[in-house]
CSV table of C-alpha atoms in Angstrom, one decimal:
chain,number,residue,atom,x,y,z
A,29,MET,CA,-35.9,-17.0,-41.0
A,30,ASP,CA,-32.2,-16.2,-40.6
A,31,VAL,CA,-30.2,-18.4,-38.3
A,32,LEU,CA,-27.5,-16.8,-36.0
A,33,LYS,CA,-24.1,-18.0,-36.9
A,34,THR,CA,-21.0,-18.2,-34.8
A,35,PHE,CA,-18.4,-15.4,-35.4
A,36,PRO,CA,-15.4,-17.1,-37.1
A,37,LEU,CA,-12.8,-15.5,-34.7
A,38,TRP,CA,-10.1,-18.1,-35.2
A,39,LYS,CA,-10.3,-17.8,-39.0
A,40,LEU,CA,-9.2,-14.2,-38.7
A,41,PRO,CA,-5.5,-13.2,-39.1
A,42,ASP,CA,-3.7,-12.5,-35.9
A,43,VAL,CA,-3.9,-8.7,-36.0
A,44,PRO,CA,-7.6,-8.4,-36.6
A,45,ARG,CA,-8.2,-11.1,-34.0
A,46,LYS,CA,-6.3,-9.0,-31.5
A,47,LEU,CA,-8.4,-6.0,-32.3
A,48,VAL,CA,-11.5,-8.1,-31.6
A,49,PHE,CA,-10.2,-9.0,-28.1
A,50,GLN,CA,-9.3,-5.3,-27.5
A,51,LYS,CA,-12.9,-4.3,-28.1
A,52,MET,CA,-14.3,-6.9,-25.7
A,53,ASP,CA,-15.6,-6.1,-22.3
A,54,ILE,CA,-12.7,-6.5,-19.8
A,55,GLN,CA,-14.6,-8.8,-17.6
A,56,ASP,CA,-15.5,-11.1,-20.5
A,57,LEU,CA,-11.9,-11.0,-21.7
A,58,LEU,CA,-10.5,-12.0,-18.3
A,59,ASP,CA,-13.1,-14.7,-18.0
A,60,LEU,CA,-12.2,-16.1,-21.4
A,61,SER,CA,-8.5,-16.1,-20.6
A,62,MET,CA,-9.3,-18.3,-17.5
A,63,THR,CA,-11.7,-20.7,-19.2
A,64,SER,CA,-10.1,-21.1,-22.7
A,65,ARG,CA,-6.6,-22.3,-23.3
A,66,PRO,CA,-6.5,-21.0,-26.9
A,67,VAL,CA,-7.5,-17.6,-25.8
A,68,LYS,CA,-4.9,-17.6,-23.0
A,69,ARG,CA,-2.2,-18.7,-25.5
A,70,PHE,CA,-3.1,-16.0,-28.0
A,71,LEU,CA,-3.2,-13.2,-25.4
A,72,THR,CA,0.2,-14.3,-24.1
A,73,VAL,CA,1.6,-13.6,-27.5
A,74,TYR,CA,-0.6,-10.7,-28.6
A,75,LYS,CA,-1.2,-8.7,-25.4
A,76,THR,CA,-4.2,-6.4,-25.8
A,77,HIS,CA,-3.9,-3.8,-23.0
A,78,THR,CA,-1.3,-1.9,-20.9
A,79,ILE,CA,-2.2,-1.7,-17.2
A,80,GLN,CA,-1.1,-0.8,-13.8
A,81,LEU,CA,-1.0,-3.8,-11.5
A,82,PHE,CA,-2.0,-3.0,-7.9
A,83,TRP,CA,-1.7,-5.3,-4.9
A,84,GLU,CA,-3.3,-4.6,-1.5
A,85,PHE,CA,-2.7,-6.8,1.5
A,86,GLY,CA,-4.8,-6.2,4.6
A,87,GLU,CA,-7.0,-3.1,4.8
A,88,ASN,CA,-6.9,0.4,6.1
A,89,ARG,CA,-9.8,0.5,8.5
A,90,ARG,CA,-11.0,4.0,8.4
A,91,ARG,CA,-12.5,5.5,11.6
A,92,SER,CA,-14.8,8.2,10.3
A,93,ARG,CA,-18.5,7.2,9.7
A,94,LEU,CA,-18.5,8.9,6.2
A,95,ALA,CA,-15.4,6.9,5.1
A,96,LEU,CA,-16.9,3.7,6.3
A,97,MET,CA,-20.1,4.4,4.5
A,98,VAL,CA,-18.4,5.2,1.2
A,99,GLU,CA,-16.1,2.2,1.4
A,100,SER,CA,-19.1,-0.1,2.1
A,101,LEU,CA,-20.9,1.0,-1.0
A,102,ASP,CA,-18.2,-0.5,-3.2
A,103,ASP,CA,-16.0,-3.0,-1.3
A,104,PRO,CA,-17.3,-6.5,-0.2
A,105,PRO,CA,-17.7,-6.5,3.6
A,106,THR,CA,-15.2,-9.3,4.4
A,107,LYS,CA,-12.4,-8.4,2.0
A,108,TYR,CA,-8.9,-8.7,3.3
A,109,MET,CA,-6.8,-8.7,0.1
A,110,ARG,CA,-7.2,-7.6,-3.5
A,111,LEU,CA,-5.6,-7.4,-6.9
A,112,SER,CA,-6.6,-4.4,-9.0
A,113,LEU,CA,-6.0,-3.8,-12.7
A,114,HIS,CA,-5.9,-0.1,-13.7
A,115,PHE,CA,-6.7,0.3,-17.4
A,116,LEU,CA,-5.9,3.5,-19.2
A,117,ASN,CA,-9.1,4.9,-20.8
A,118,VAL,CA,-8.7,8.5,-21.9
A,119,ALA,CA,-6.6,11.5,-21.2
A,120,VAL,CA,-8.5,14.5,-19.9
A,121,ASN,CA,-6.6,17.8,-19.5
A,122,ASN,CA,-3.3,15.9,-19.6
A,123,ARG,CA,-4.4,13.7,-16.8
A,124,LYS,CA,-4.5,9.9,-17.2
A,125,ILE,CA,-7.9,8.4,-16.3
A,126,TYR,CA,-8.0,4.7,-15.4
A,127,GLY,CA,-10.8,2.2,-15.3
A,128,ILE,CA,-10.3,-0.1,-12.3
A,129,PHE,CA,-11.1,-3.8,-12.3
A,130,ASN,CA,-10.8,-5.7,-8.9
A,131,PHE,CA,-10.3,-9.2,-7.7
A,132,PHE,CA,-11.5,-9.1,-4.1
A,133,PHE,CA,-10.5,-11.9,-1.8
A,134,VAL,CA,-13.2,-12.4,0.8
A,135,GLU,CA,-14.2,-15.0,3.4
A,136,SER,CA,-15.2,-18.2,1.5
A,137,ARG,CA,-18.7,-18.3,2.9
A,138,ASN,CA,-19.5,-15.2,0.9
A,139,VAL,CA,-18.8,-16.8,-2.5
A,140,GLY,CA,-21.2,-19.2,-4.2
A,141,LYS,CA,-20.6,-21.8,-6.8
A,142,GLY,CA,-19.0,-20.7,-10.0
A,143,ILE,CA,-17.8,-22.0,-13.3
A,144,GLU,CA,-14.4,-23.8,-13.3
A,145,ARG,CA,-11.5,-21.6,-14.2
A,146,THR,CA,-7.8,-22.2,-14.7
A,147,VAL,CA,-5.1,-19.7,-13.7
A,148,ASN,CA,-1.5,-20.2,-14.5
A,149,GLY,CA,-2.0,-23.9,-15.2
A,150,GLU,CA,-3.8,-24.6,-11.9
A,151,ARG,CA,-7.4,-24.8,-10.9
A,152,ALA,CA,-8.6,-21.4,-9.6
A,153,LEU,CA,-10.3,-20.8,-6.3
A,154,ARG,CA,-14.0,-20.4,-6.4
A,155,MET,CA,-14.9,-17.1,-8.0
A,156,ASN,CA,-18.1,-15.1,-8.8
A,157,ARG,CA,-18.7,-12.0,-10.9
A,158,ARG,CA,-19.8,-9.1,-8.7
A,159,HIS,CA,-23.5,-8.3,-9.1
A,160,ASN,CA,-24.1,-5.2,-11.2
A,161,LYS,CA,-20.4,-4.3,-10.7
A,162,GLU,CA,-17.2,-5.0,-12.5
A,163,GLY,CA,-14.8,-7.4,-11.0
A,164,PHE,CA,-14.8,-10.7,-9.2
A,165,ILE,CA,-15.0,-11.9,-5.6
A,166,VAL,CA,-12.7,-14.8,-4.8
A,167,ALA,CA,-13.3,-17.4,-2.1
A,168,GLY,CA,-10.4,-16.9,0.2
A,169,ARG,CA,-9.9,-17.9,3.9
A,170,GLU,CA,-12.7,-19.3,6.1
A,171,ASN,CA,-11.8,-16.5,8.5
A,172,ARG,CA,-9.9,-13.5,7.2
A,173,ASN,CA,-8.0,-13.2,10.5
A,174,GLU,CA,-6.5,-16.8,10.2
A,175,SER,CA,-4.6,-18.4,7.4
A,176,ASP,CA,-6.0,-21.7,6.0
A,177,PRO,CA,-3.5,-24.7,6.0
A,178,GLY,CA,-1.1,-24.3,3.0
A,179,ALA,CA,-2.2,-20.7,2.4
A,180,PRO,CA,-4.1,-21.5,-0.8
A,181,ASP,CA,-5.3,-17.8,-1.0
A,182,ILE,CA,-1.7,-16.5,-1.2
A,183,ARG,CA,-0.8,-19.2,-3.7
A,184,PHE,CA,-3.8,-18.2,-5.9
A,185,MET,CA,-2.9,-14.5,-5.6
A,186,GLU,CA,0.5,-15.4,-7.0
A,187,ASN,CA,-0.9,-17.4,-9.9
A,188,LEU,CA,-3.4,-14.7,-10.6
A,189,SER,CA,-0.7,-12.1,-10.7
A,190,LYS,CA,1.4,-14.2,-13.1
A,191,HIS,CA,-1.6,-14.8,-15.3
A,192,VAL,CA,-2.4,-11.1,-15.6
A,193,LYS,CA,1.3,-10.4,-16.3
A,194,ASP,CA,1.2,-13.0,-19.1
A,195,ILE,CA,-1.8,-11.5,-20.9
A,196,PHE,CA,-1.2,-7.7,-20.4
A,197,PHE,CA,1.6,-5.2,-20.6
A,198,ILE,CA,2.4,-3.9,-17.1
A,199,ASN,CA,3.7,-0.3,-17.1
A,200,GLU,CA,3.7,0.1,-13.3
A,201,TYR,CA,3.3,-1.9,-10.1
A,202,ILE,CA,1.8,-0.5,-6.9
A,203,LEU,CA,2.0,-2.3,-3.6
A,204,ARG,CA,0.2,-1.4,-0.3
A,205,TYR,CA,0.6,-3.4,2.8
A,206,TYR,CA,-1.3,-2.9,6.0
A,207,ALA,CA,-0.2,-4.6,9.2
A,208,SER,CA,-3.7,-6.1,9.6
A,209,MET,CA,-2.9,-9.0,7.2
A,210,LYS,CA,-2.5,-12.0,9.4
A,211,ASP,CA,-0.2,-15.0,8.8
A,212,PHE,CA,1.4,-13.2,5.8
A,213,ASN,CA,5.1,-12.2,5.6
A,214,LEU,CA,5.5,-9.5,3.0
A,215,PHE,CA,9.3,-9.9,2.9
A,216,ASP,CA,9.1,-13.6,2.2
A,217,SER,CA,6.4,-13.4,-0.4
A,218,PHE,CA,6.1,-14.0,-4.1
A,219,ILE,CA,5.9,-10.2,-4.9
A,220,TRP,CA,9.7,-9.8,-5.2
A,221,ASN,CA,9.9,-12.7,-7.7
A,222,ILE,CA,7.5,-10.8,-10.0
A,223,THR,CA,9.0,-7.3,-9.7
A,224,LYS,CA,11.4,-5.1,-7.7
A,225,THR,CA,10.3,-1.9,-9.4
A,226,PHE,CA,7.3,0.1,-8.1
A,227,GLY,CA,5.6,3.3,-8.9
A,228,GLU,CA,4.3,3.3,-5.4
A,229,LEU,CA,5.1,1.3,-2.3
A,230,SER,CA,3.6,1.8,1.1
A,231,ILE,CA,3.7,-0.1,4.4
A,232,GLU,CA,1.4,1.3,7.0
A,233,LYS,CA,-0.5,0.2,10.1
A,234,GLU,CA,-4.1,-0.8,10.0
A,235,TYR,CA,-5.5,2.1,12.0
A,236,ALA,CA,-4.3,4.7,14.5
A,237,GLU,CA,-4.8,2.6,17.7
A,238,VAL,CA,-2.5,-0.3,16.8
A,239,SER,CA,1.2,-0.4,17.3
A,240,ILE,CA,3.6,0.6,14.5
A,241,LEU,CA,5.0,-2.4,12.6
A,242,LYS,CA,8.5,-3.4,13.7
A,243,ILE,CA,10.7,-5.0,11.0
A,244,ASP,CA,14.3,-6.3,10.9
A,245,GLU,CA,17.2,-4.2,9.7
A,246,GLU,CA,17.8,-6.5,6.7
A,247,ASN,CA,14.2,-5.8,5.5
A,248,ILE,CA,14.7,-2.1,5.9
A,249,LYS,CA,17.9,-2.3,3.9
A,250,PHE,CA,16.1,-4.5,1.3
A,251,LEU,CA,13.4,-1.8,0.8
A,252,PHE,CA,16.0,1.0,0.2
A,253,ASN,CA,18.9,-0.8,-1.4
A,254,LYS,CA,17.3,-3.6,-3.5
A,255,LEU,CA,14.1,-2.0,-4.8
A,256,ASN,CA,13.5,0.8,-7.4
A,257,VAL,CA,10.6,2.9,-6.1
A,258,THR,CA,9.2,6.2,-7.3
A,259,CYS,CA,7.0,7.0,-4.3
A,260,MET,CA,7.7,5.3,-1.0
A,261,ARG,CA,5.6,5.8,2.2
A,262,LEU,CA,6.6,3.9,5.3
A,263,GLN,CA,5.3,3.7,8.8
A,264,VAL,CA,7.7,1.2,10.3
A,265,LYS,CA,10.2,0.9,13.2
A,266,ASN,CA,13.6,-0.8,13.4
A,267,ALA,CA,13.0,-3.8,15.7
A,268,LEU,CA,16.4,-3.0,17.3
A,269,SER,CA,15.7,0.8,17.7
A,270,ARG,CA,19.1,1.9,16.3
A,271,ILE,CA,20.3,3.8,13.3
A,272,ILE,CA,20.9,1.9,10.1
A,273,PRO,CA,23.7,3.5,8.0
A,274,GLY,CA,24.2,3.1,4.3
A,275,LEU,CA,20.6,3.4,3.0
A,276,VAL,CA,20.1,4.6,-0.6
A,277,LEU,CA,17.5,7.4,-0.7
A,278,ASN,CA,16.9,7.7,-4.4
A,279,GLN,CA,13.1,7.7,-4.4
A,280,LYS,CA,11.4,10.7,-6.1
A,281,TYR,CA,9.1,11.1,-3.1
A,282,LEU,CA,9.8,9.7,0.4
A,283,ASN,CA,7.6,9.9,3.4
A,284,LEU,CA,8.7,8.3,6.7
A,285,TYR,CA,6.1,9.3,9.2
A,286,TYR,CA,5.5,8.9,13.0
A,287,SER,CA,8.0,6.1,13.4
A,288,CYS,CA,11.5,6.7,12.1
A,289,ASN,CA,14.0,5.6,14.7
A,290,TRP,CA,16.5,4.3,12.2
A,291,LEU,CA,17.4,6.9,9.5
A,292,ASP,CA,21.0,8.3,9.4
A,293,MET,CA,21.3,12.0,8.6
A,294,ASN,CA,24.2,11.2,6.3
A,295,ASP,CA,21.9,9.2,4.1
A,296,VAL,CA,19.5,12.2,4.0
A,297,ILE,CA,22.5,14.4,2.9
A,298,ASN,CA,23.4,11.9,0.2
A,299,SER,CA,19.9,11.6,-1.1
A,300,THR,CA,18.9,12.2,-4.7
A,301,SER,CA,15.2,12.5,-3.9
A,302,GLN,CA,13.0,15.5,-4.9
A,303,LYS,CA,10.8,15.5,-1.8
A,304,ILE,CA,11.5,14.0,1.6
A,305,HIS,CA,9.3,14.2,4.7
A,306,VAL,CA,10.6,12.5,7.9
A,307,HIS,CA,9.3,12.2,11.4
A,308,PHE,CA,12.3,11.3,13.6
A,309,THR,CA,11.7,9.8,17.0
A,310,ARG,CA,15.1,11.1,18.1
A,311,ILE,CA,16.4,14.6,18.7
A,312,ILE,CA,18.3,15.9,15.6
A,313,GLU,CA,21.6,17.4,16.7
A,314,VAL,CA,22.4,21.0,15.8
A,315,ASP,CA,25.7,20.0,14.3
A,316,GLU,CA,23.8,17.6,11.9
A,317,LEU,CA,21.5,20.4,10.8
A,318,ILE,CA,24.4,22.9,10.3
A,319,ASN,CA,26.3,20.4,8.2
A,320,LEU,CA,23.3,19.6,6.1
A,321,VAL,CA,22.6,23.3,5.4
A,322,LYS,CA,26.2,24.1,4.5
A,323,LEU,CA,26.3,21.2,2.0
A,324,TRP,CA,22.9,22.1,0.5
A,325,LYS,CA,23.7,25.8,0.1
A,326,SER,CA,27.1,25.1,-1.4
A,327,GLY,CA,25.4,22.9,-4.0
A,328,GLU,CA,27.5,19.9,-3.1
A,329,LYS,CA,24.5,17.8,-1.9
A,330,LEU,CA,20.7,17.6,-2.3
A,331,LYS,CA,20.9,19.0,-5.8
A,332,ASN,CA,17.5,17.5,-6.8
A,333,MET,CA,15.7,18.5,-3.6
A,334,ASN,CA,12.6,20.7,-3.9
A,335,VAL,CA,11.1,20.0,-0.5
A,336,LEU,CA,12.8,18.8,2.7
A,337,ILE,CA,10.8,18.5,5.9
A,338,LEU,CA,12.5,17.0,9.0
A,339,MET,CA,10.5,16.8,12.2
A,340,THR,CA,11.0,15.3,15.6
A,341,ILE,CA,8.2,13.7,17.6
A,342,GLU,CA,8.0,11.8,20.8
A,343,GLU,CA,8.2,8.0,20.3
A,344,GLU,CA,5.0,6.1,21.1
A,345,GLU,CA,5.0,4.3,24.4
A,346,GLU,CA,4.5,0.5,24.1
A,347,GLU,CA,3.6,-0.1,27.7
A,348,ASP,CA,0.1,-1.0,28.8
A,349,ASP,CA,-0.6,2.1,30.8
A,350,ASP,CA,-3.1,3.5,28.3
A,351,ASN,CA,-4.6,0.1,27.9
A,352,ASP,CA,-5.2,-0.2,31.6
A,353,ASP,CA,-7.2,3.0,31.6
A,354,ASP,CA,-9.2,1.8,28.6
A,355,ASP,CA,-9.9,-1.5,30.2
A,356,ASP,CA,-11.6,0.3,33.2
A,357,ASP,CA,-14.0,1.9,30.8
A,358,ASP,CA,-14.6,-1.0,28.4
A,359,ASP,CA,-18.1,-1.8,29.8
A,360,GLU,CA,-19.2,1.8,29.5
A,361,GLU,CA,-17.8,2.4,26.0
A,362,GLU,CA,-18.7,-0.9,24.4
A,363,GLY,CA,-22.0,0.3,23.0
A,364,GLU,CA,-20.9,3.8,22.0
A,365,ALA,CA,-21.0,5.0,18.4
A,366,GLU,CA,-17.9,5.5,16.3
A,367,GLU,CA,-17.8,9.2,16.7
A,368,ASP,CA,-18.0,8.9,20.5
A,369,VAL,CA,-14.9,6.6,20.5
A,370,ASP,CA,-13.0,9.2,18.4
A,371,GLU,CA,-14.0,12.0,20.9
A,372,VAL,CA,-12.8,9.9,23.9
A,373,GLU,CA,-9.5,9.2,22.1
A,374,ASP,CA,-9.0,12.9,21.3
A,375,GLU,CA,-9.6,13.8,24.9
A,376,GLU,CA,-7.1,11.2,26.1
A,377,VAL,CA,-4.5,12.6,23.7
A,378,GLU,CA,-5.1,16.2,25.0
A,379,GLU,CA,-4.8,15.0,28.6
A,380,GLU,CA,-1.6,13.2,27.9
A,381,ILE,CA,-0.2,16.4,26.2
A,382,ASN,CA,-1.3,18.6,29.1
A,383,ASP,CA,0.1,16.2,31.7
A,384,GLY,CA,3.4,16.1,30.0
A,385,GLU,CA,3.9,19.9,29.6
A,386,ASP,CA,5.0,20.6,33.2
A,387,ASP,CA,7.6,17.9,33.2
A,388,ASN,CA,9.0,18.6,29.8
A,389,GLU,CA,9.0,22.4,29.5
A,390,GLU,CA,12.7,22.5,28.7
A,391,ASN,CA,12.4,19.8,26.0
A,392,ASP,CA,9.3,21.5,24.5
A,393,GLU,CA,11.2,24.8,24.3
A,394,ASN,CA,14.1,23.1,22.5
A,395,GLU,CA,11.8,21.4,20.1
A,396,LYS,CA,10.0,24.7,19.4
A,397,LEU,CA,13.3,26.4,18.6
A,398,GLN,CA,14.4,23.5,16.5
A,399,LYS,CA,11.1,23.5,14.5
A,400,GLU,CA,11.4,27.2,13.9
A,401,PHE,CA,15.0,26.7,12.7
A,402,MET,CA,13.9,23.9,10.3
A,403,GLU,CA,10.9,25.8,8.9
A,404,LYS,CA,13.1,28.8,8.0
A,405,THR,CA,16.0,26.7,6.7
A,406,PHE,CA,14.8,23.4,5.2
A,407,HIS,CA,11.5,24.0,3.6
A,408,ARG,CA,12.0,25.2,0.1
A,409,LYS,CA,9.0,25.3,-2.3
A,410,GLU,CA,9.4,24.4,-5.9
């Protein structure tokens, strides 16, 4: 009877050994890199894969029932942070198809005992492989809405990110931050020590009902003047509610929506972007528009621009008037289904719009004329 023998991996030359690791299951390869120092050292020298590294802090809490159902089928219920690795598999019709491998950070009570792992020279947080799915769940905070003393989850996320960067080639970084992430300061985080170049960077609020995130002027300047971003999507306000001059708009795609109280029109004129979409919370002066059109038509500015959409919207009120109305109906609405809540919110929005029409007829007429002017003048398809 033949006896199974151990495969002599370490007796192979380096290149064949690398090919063996490349053919391994990704989950097994990652587990080996966290449990075997020789494997980690070898992968650091002979990186086996090229990936996109994706960070997500907080979560976008979708309101529709269908979206909630779809999300629940794949994501752990108490996740609040994740690190994803996007592996290039094949090219279909000139489109890159990626396999996705996730590390989900969840509340610690949802993670059982696991084998001991080492990440970036430190003992890893408790981790389990996901049942019948690729990826790991990581034992994070006791309560996802409160940081544990010393923020060990953030420390481990940093170590895990460095570990992945050591063993794989990174061709693109993606960062998404939702304002629901408690006790975490994005602008004072480890991210910027790892990279300042992103394929995509987005900062958004958690869901429609919460207030838009306010950030300091220095942080807005940091995003535009210190980072290299291909696609940027921001939903933030200047905490001081004033224009910030001197921002560098060189992103290929830029979307500043429902919140922009800080962008200078001169910076739009000097942009090298291909597509810009901005929701201003201030009235755009006619002189600014005329100047922009003249410079664009003369070819002096906006030479790369394919699509430019500038819109003005009414700034969201931050008083508690709406909350008072909601409080009166809390007892009645508490047991309603998700779609009923959405219907009530839609009705409230319609009432607010109708109530404001009589008092703001002149402003509405001006905005209408301004929108027509911009649609005719600024929107240019490729």
